[in-house]
Short mmCIF file of C-alpha atoms in Angstrom, two decimals:
data_model
loop_
_atom_site.label_atom_id
_atom_site.label_comp_id
_atom_site.label_asym_id
_atom_site.label_seq_id
_atom_site.Cartn_x
_atom_site.Cartn_y
_atom_site.Cartn_z
CA UNK R 3 0.00 0.00 0.00
CA UNK R 4 1.04 3.56 -0.60
CA UNK R 5 2.34 5.22 2.52
CA UNK R 6 -0.13 7.52 4.21
CA UNK R 7 0.83 10.87 5.67
CA UNK R 8 -1.94 11.60 8.17
CA UNK R 9 -3.13 15.08 8.88
CA UNK R 10 -0.77 15.43 11.86
CA UNK R 11 2.09 14.45 9.59
CA UNK R 12 1.08 16.89 6.88
CA UNK R 13 1.37 19.70 9.40
CA UNK R 14 4.88 18.58 10.31
CA UNK R 15 6.00 18.74 6.69
CA UNK R 16 4.35 22.11 6.14
CA UNK R 17 5.68 23.71 9.31
CA UNK R 18 9.22 22.47 8.69
CA UNK R 19 9.15 23.46 5.04
CA UNK R 20 7.93 26.96 5.84
CA UNK R 21 10.33 27.43 8.75
CA UNK R 22 7.57 27.66 11.31
CA UNK R 23 8.67 24.75 13.45
CA UNK R 24 12.00 22.99 13.16
CA UNK R 25 11.89 19.43 11.95
CA UNK R 26 13.10 16.55 14.08
CA UNK R 27 14.84 13.26 13.56
CA UNK R 28 12.48 10.33 13.28
CA UNK R 29 12.00 6.96 14.91
CA UNK R 30 11.04 4.06 12.69
CA UNK R 31 8.83 1.47 14.35
CA UNK R 32 7.06 -1.69 13.29
CA UNK R 33 3.42 -2.10 14.19
CA UNK R 34 1.78 -5.33 15.25
CA UNK R 35 -1.91 -4.54 15.08
CA UNK R 36 -3.83 -5.33 11.93
CA UNK R 37 -4.77 -1.84 10.80
CA UNK R 38 -4.69 0.09 7.55
CA UNK R 39 -3.21 3.59 7.89
CA UNK R 40 -5.74 6.39 7.64
CA UNK R 41 -5.60 10.16 7.43
CA UNK R 42 -6.99 10.55 10.97
CA UNK R 43 -4.36 8.37 12.64
CA UNK R 44 -2.11 9.34 15.50
CA UNK R 45 0.83 7.44 16.96
CA UNK R 46 -1.60 5.85 19.42
CA UNK R 47 -3.33 4.09 16.53
CA UNK R 48 -0.42 1.71 16.23
CA UNK R 49 0.71 -1.04 18.58
CA UNK R 50 4.46 -1.23 18.41
CA UNK R 51 6.04 -4.66 18.16
CA UNK R 52 7.70 -5.98 21.29
CA UNK R 53 9.94 -8.87 22.18
CA UNK R 54 11.74 -11.28 19.90
CA UNK R 55 14.78 -9.03 19.71
CA UNK R 56 12.80 -6.12 18.23
CA UNK R 57 13.95 -2.53 18.72
CA UNK R 58 12.91 0.64 16.94
CA UNK R 59 15.33 2.39 14.57
CA UNK R 60 16.53 5.97 14.53
CA UNK R 61 16.38 7.93 11.30
CA UNK R 62 18.68 10.94 11.37
CA UNK R 63 17.71 13.87 9.21
CA UNK R 64 21.28 14.27 8.03
CA UNK R 65 21.39 10.71 6.73
CA UNK R 66 18.60 11.10 4.19
CA UNK R 67 19.69 11.62 0.61
CA UNK R 68 17.64 13.87 -1.63
CA UNK R 69 17.24 13.63 -5.37
CA UNK R 70 15.81 16.37 -7.53
CA UNK R 71 13.94 14.51 -10.23
CA UNK R 72 10.46 14.02 -11.60
CA UNK R 73 9.25 13.32 -9.04
CA UNK R 74 11.82 14.29 -6.41
CA UNK R 75 12.44 11.86 -3.61
CA UNK R 76 14.25 11.27 -0.33
CA UNK R 77 15.93 7.97 0.39
CA UNK R 78 17.39 6.33 3.44
CA UNK R 79 19.68 3.37 3.83
CA UNK R 80 18.04 -0.03 4.19
CA UNK R 81 17.07 -0.90 7.73
CA UNK R 82 17.27 -4.47 8.97
CA UNK R 83 15.50 -6.07 11.90
CA UNK R 84 16.87 -9.45 12.88
CA UNK R 85 14.63 -11.28 15.29
CA UNK R 86 15.64 -13.77 17.92
CA UNK R 87 12.25 -15.45 17.95
CA UNK R 88 8.55 -14.75 18.25
CA UNK R 89 7.21 -11.39 19.38
CA UNK R 90 5.83 -11.31 22.87
CA UNK R 91 2.74 -9.18 22.29
CA UNK R 92 0.89 -9.50 19.01
CA UNK R 93 2.79 -12.10 16.98
CA UNK R 94 2.49 -10.56 13.52
CA UNK R 95 3.94 -7.40 12.01
CA UNK R 96 1.68 -5.55 9.58
CA UNK R 97 3.69 -2.47 8.66
CA UNK R 98 5.74 0.40 9.95
CA UNK R 99 5.15 3.89 11.26
CA UNK R 100 7.43 6.85 11.71
CA UNK R 101 7.23 9.32 14.59
CA UNK R 102 9.21 12.39 15.49
CA UNK R 103 11.90 11.49 17.97
CA UNK R 104 11.08 14.20 20.50
CA UNK R 105 7.41 15.03 20.07
CA UNK R 106 6.39 11.46 19.33
CA UNK R 107 3.97 12.76 16.70
CA UNK R 108 3.10 10.43 13.86
CA UNK R 109 4.64 11.50 10.55
CA UNK R 110 3.66 8.70 8.22
CA UNK R 111 2.77 5.01 8.16
CA UNK R 112 2.57 2.21 5.67
CA UNK R 113 1.21 -1.31 5.74
CA UNK R 114 3.09 -4.11 4.04
CA UNK R 115 2.63 -7.83 3.59
CA UNK R 116 2.32 -9.21 7.08
CA UNK R 117 5.15 -11.22 8.58
CA UNK R 118 5.29 -13.32 11.72
CA UNK R 119 8.78 -13.74 13.13
CA UNK R 120 9.20 -17.21 14.55
CA UNK R 121 12.82 -18.22 14.37
CA UNK R 122 16.11 -16.81 15.52
CA UNK R 123 17.53 -15.01 12.49
CA UNK R 124 14.24 -14.06 10.82
CA UNK R 125 14.61 -10.66 9.20
CA UNK R 126 12.62 -7.72 7.94
CA UNK R 127 14.42 -5.43 5.51
CA UNK R 128 12.98 -1.99 4.90
CA UNK R 129 14.29 0.83 2.72
CA UNK R 130 12.62 4.14 3.62
CA UNK R 131 11.77 6.32 0.64
CA UNK R 132 9.45 9.26 0.21
CA UNK R 133 8.45 10.52 -3.22
CA UNK R 134 7.01 14.01 -3.58
CA UNK R 135 4.53 13.58 -6.37
CA UNK C 23 -2.35 -3.23 -60.30
CA UNK C 24 -4.80 -0.42 -61.12
CA UNK C 25 -4.60 3.16 -59.97
CA UNK C 26 -7.20 5.86 -59.69
CA UNK C 27 -8.48 7.25 -62.01
CA UNK C 28 -9.37 3.94 -63.52
CA UNK C 29 -8.90 4.32 -67.19
CA UNK C 30 -11.43 2.82 -69.41
CA UNK C 31 -13.94 1.93 -66.78
CA UNK C 32 -16.18 4.91 -67.54
CA UNK C 33 -17.54 4.88 -64.05
CA UNK C 34 -16.77 6.87 -61.02
CA UNK C 35 -15.88 4.77 -58.06
CA UNK C 36 -18.60 4.24 -55.57
CA UNK C 37 -18.24 6.18 -52.40
CA UNK C 38 -19.71 4.88 -49.22
CA UNK C 39 -20.35 7.37 -46.55
CA UNK C 40 -20.52 5.76 -43.18
CA UNK C 41 -22.63 7.60 -40.71
CA UNK C 42 -21.72 6.54 -37.24
CA UNK C 43 -24.68 5.23 -35.37
CA UNK C 44 -24.64 7.13 -32.16
CA UNK C 45 -26.48 5.71 -29.25
CA UNK C 46 -26.90 8.21 -26.49
CA UNK C 47 -25.66 7.05 -23.12
CA UNK C 48 -28.64 5.73 -21.21
CA UNK C 49 -29.72 8.33 -18.72
CA UNK C 50 -29.38 6.07 -15.76
CA UNK C 51 -25.81 5.28 -16.72
CA UNK C 52 -24.95 8.90 -17.35
CA UNK C 53 -26.33 9.92 -14.00
CA UNK C 54 -24.29 7.31 -12.18
CA UNK C 55 -21.11 7.72 -14.17
CA UNK C 56 -18.11 8.67 -12.14
CA UNK C 57 -17.12 10.97 -14.95
CA UNK C 58 -20.27 13.00 -14.46
CA UNK C 59 -20.02 13.00 -10.71
CA UNK C 60 -19.31 16.23 -8.95
CA UNK C 61 -16.76 15.57 -6.30
CA UNK C 62 -15.75 17.88 -3.50
CA UNK C 63 -12.26 19.33 -3.50
CA UNK C 64 -9.73 16.98 -2.06
CA UNK C 65 -11.77 13.87 -2.75
CA UNK C 66 -10.82 11.11 -2.94
CA UNK C 67 -7.82 10.88 -0.68
CA UNK C 68 -5.87 7.74 0.01
CA UNK C 69 -6.33 6.97 3.68
CA UNK C 70 -9.74 8.59 3.99
CA UNK C 71 -12.62 6.88 5.74
CA UNK C 72 -15.34 5.82 3.33
CA UNK C 73 -18.66 4.07 3.43
CA UNK C 74 -19.60 1.21 1.13
CA UNK C 75 -23.21 0.26 1.72
CA UNK C 76 -23.47 -0.26 5.45
CA UNK C 77 -19.77 -0.95 5.91
CA UNK C 78 -16.96 1.39 6.86
CA UNK C 79 -13.54 1.16 5.32
CA UNK C 80 -10.38 3.00 4.39
CA UNK C 81 -9.68 4.01 0.80
CA UNK C 82 -6.40 2.48 -0.33
CA UNK C 83 -6.39 3.73 -3.90
CA UNK C 84 -8.28 4.18 -7.15
CA UNK C 85 -7.10 2.71 -10.43
CA UNK C 86 -7.49 4.53 -13.77
CA UNK C 87 -10.59 2.44 -14.42
CA UNK C 88 -12.22 4.12 -11.46
CA UNK C 89 -12.05 0.96 -9.39
CA UNK C 90 -11.46 1.71 -5.75
CA UNK C 91 -9.60 -0.52 -3.36
CA UNK C 92 -11.07 -0.30 0.10
CA UNK C 93 -10.09 -2.08 3.28
CA UNK C 94 -13.24 -2.80 5.24
CA UNK C 95 -12.74 -2.62 8.97
CA UNK C 96 -14.47 -4.00 12.04
CA UNK C 97 -15.76 -2.06 15.03
CA UNK C 98 -12.23 -1.84 16.43
CA UNK C 99 -10.93 -0.30 13.23
CA UNK C 100 -8.95 -3.40 12.35
CA UNK C 101 -8.75 -4.94 8.89
CA UNK C 102 -11.44 -7.33 7.73
CA UNK C 103 -11.05 -7.64 3.97
CA UNK C 104 -10.05 -5.79 0.83
CA UNK C 105 -12.77 -5.04 -1.68
CA UNK C 106 -12.57 -3.67 -5.20
CA UNK C 107 -15.61 -1.60 -6.10
CA UNK C 108 -16.59 1.22 -8.50
CA UNK C 109 -15.50 4.47 -6.92
CA UNK C 110 -18.91 6.02 -7.42
CA UNK C 111 -20.43 3.51 -5.01
CA UNK C 112 -18.46 5.05 -2.16
CA UNK C 113 -19.10 8.09 -0.07
CA UNK C 114 -17.06 9.73 2.62
CA UNK C 115 -17.91 8.32 6.04
CA UNK C 116 -19.39 10.43 8.80
CA UNK C 117 -17.51 10.68 12.06
CA UNK C 118 -19.98 8.49 13.92
CA UNK C 119 -19.46 5.77 11.31
CA UNK C 120 -15.74 5.60 12.05
CA UNK C 121 -14.88 2.91 14.63
CA UNK C 122 -14.58 4.43 18.08
CA UNK C 123 -10.92 3.48 18.69
CA UNK C 124 -9.93 5.34 15.53
CA UNK C 125 -12.44 8.14 15.59
CA UNK C 126 -10.91 11.60 15.13
CA UNK C 127 -11.58 14.54 17.39
CA UNK C 128 -14.51 16.74 16.47
CA UNK C 129 -12.14 19.49 15.33
CA UNK C 130 -10.19 17.13 13.12
CA UNK C 131 -13.37 15.58 11.79
CA UNK C 132 -14.66 18.99 10.83
CA UNK C 133 -11.45 19.90 9.02
CA UNK C 134 -11.51 16.69 7.04
CA UNK C 135 -15.21 16.75 6.18
CA UNK C 136 -16.46 13.94 8.42
CA UNK C 137 -19.15 15.92 10.21
CA UNK C 138 -22.76 15.54 9.17
#
């Protein structure tokens, strides 16, 4: 599914772009509740994965690369989660969501094909990319 | 091989004029056509809450053929099933039709057009 920037996330992009409020680094998290991202979502909509060796990832603003093209886009290095076994809360991962590191405000979210970690060494690979179309 | 004008035939070639047979679009189809539909500004939006019949869902996208992909949700706002339906069979949901756990604030609902 296409990533969804909810209304709260749209405001973040607008305020940062127009120098109203400084942007922040982001935290990349996997969610383990079976939901489809919507425009009214907040960070509380999503149940973060827990257990099984899971930990959220930091996305530093300085580490994004930007490409002026048609359309322009921002790319980040591939992120890898290597699990040690099953999750301890909800067992299945349905997607990821990104929040601001300090405010905790939801910036965007995206569902992907669900995956249930079960074995030591199971991996999820994710390459963050945003296209401004 | 013979080329026009045909020499020696003494006859002009027959010309067939084809008049296209135009059937007007049946009124009922025209009225329901997505192409004729007036849509509010900003509609549709991927991620918006929509109503399909008596079910609430989230719009995931619309293909060029005007076929919408909608994820129907249960009363907790969790996924039930994907459906593929003509976009003109959908309407934007009202705030009270959005599952309680995912219901926006009144202010946000008003901004996004979910109030009745």
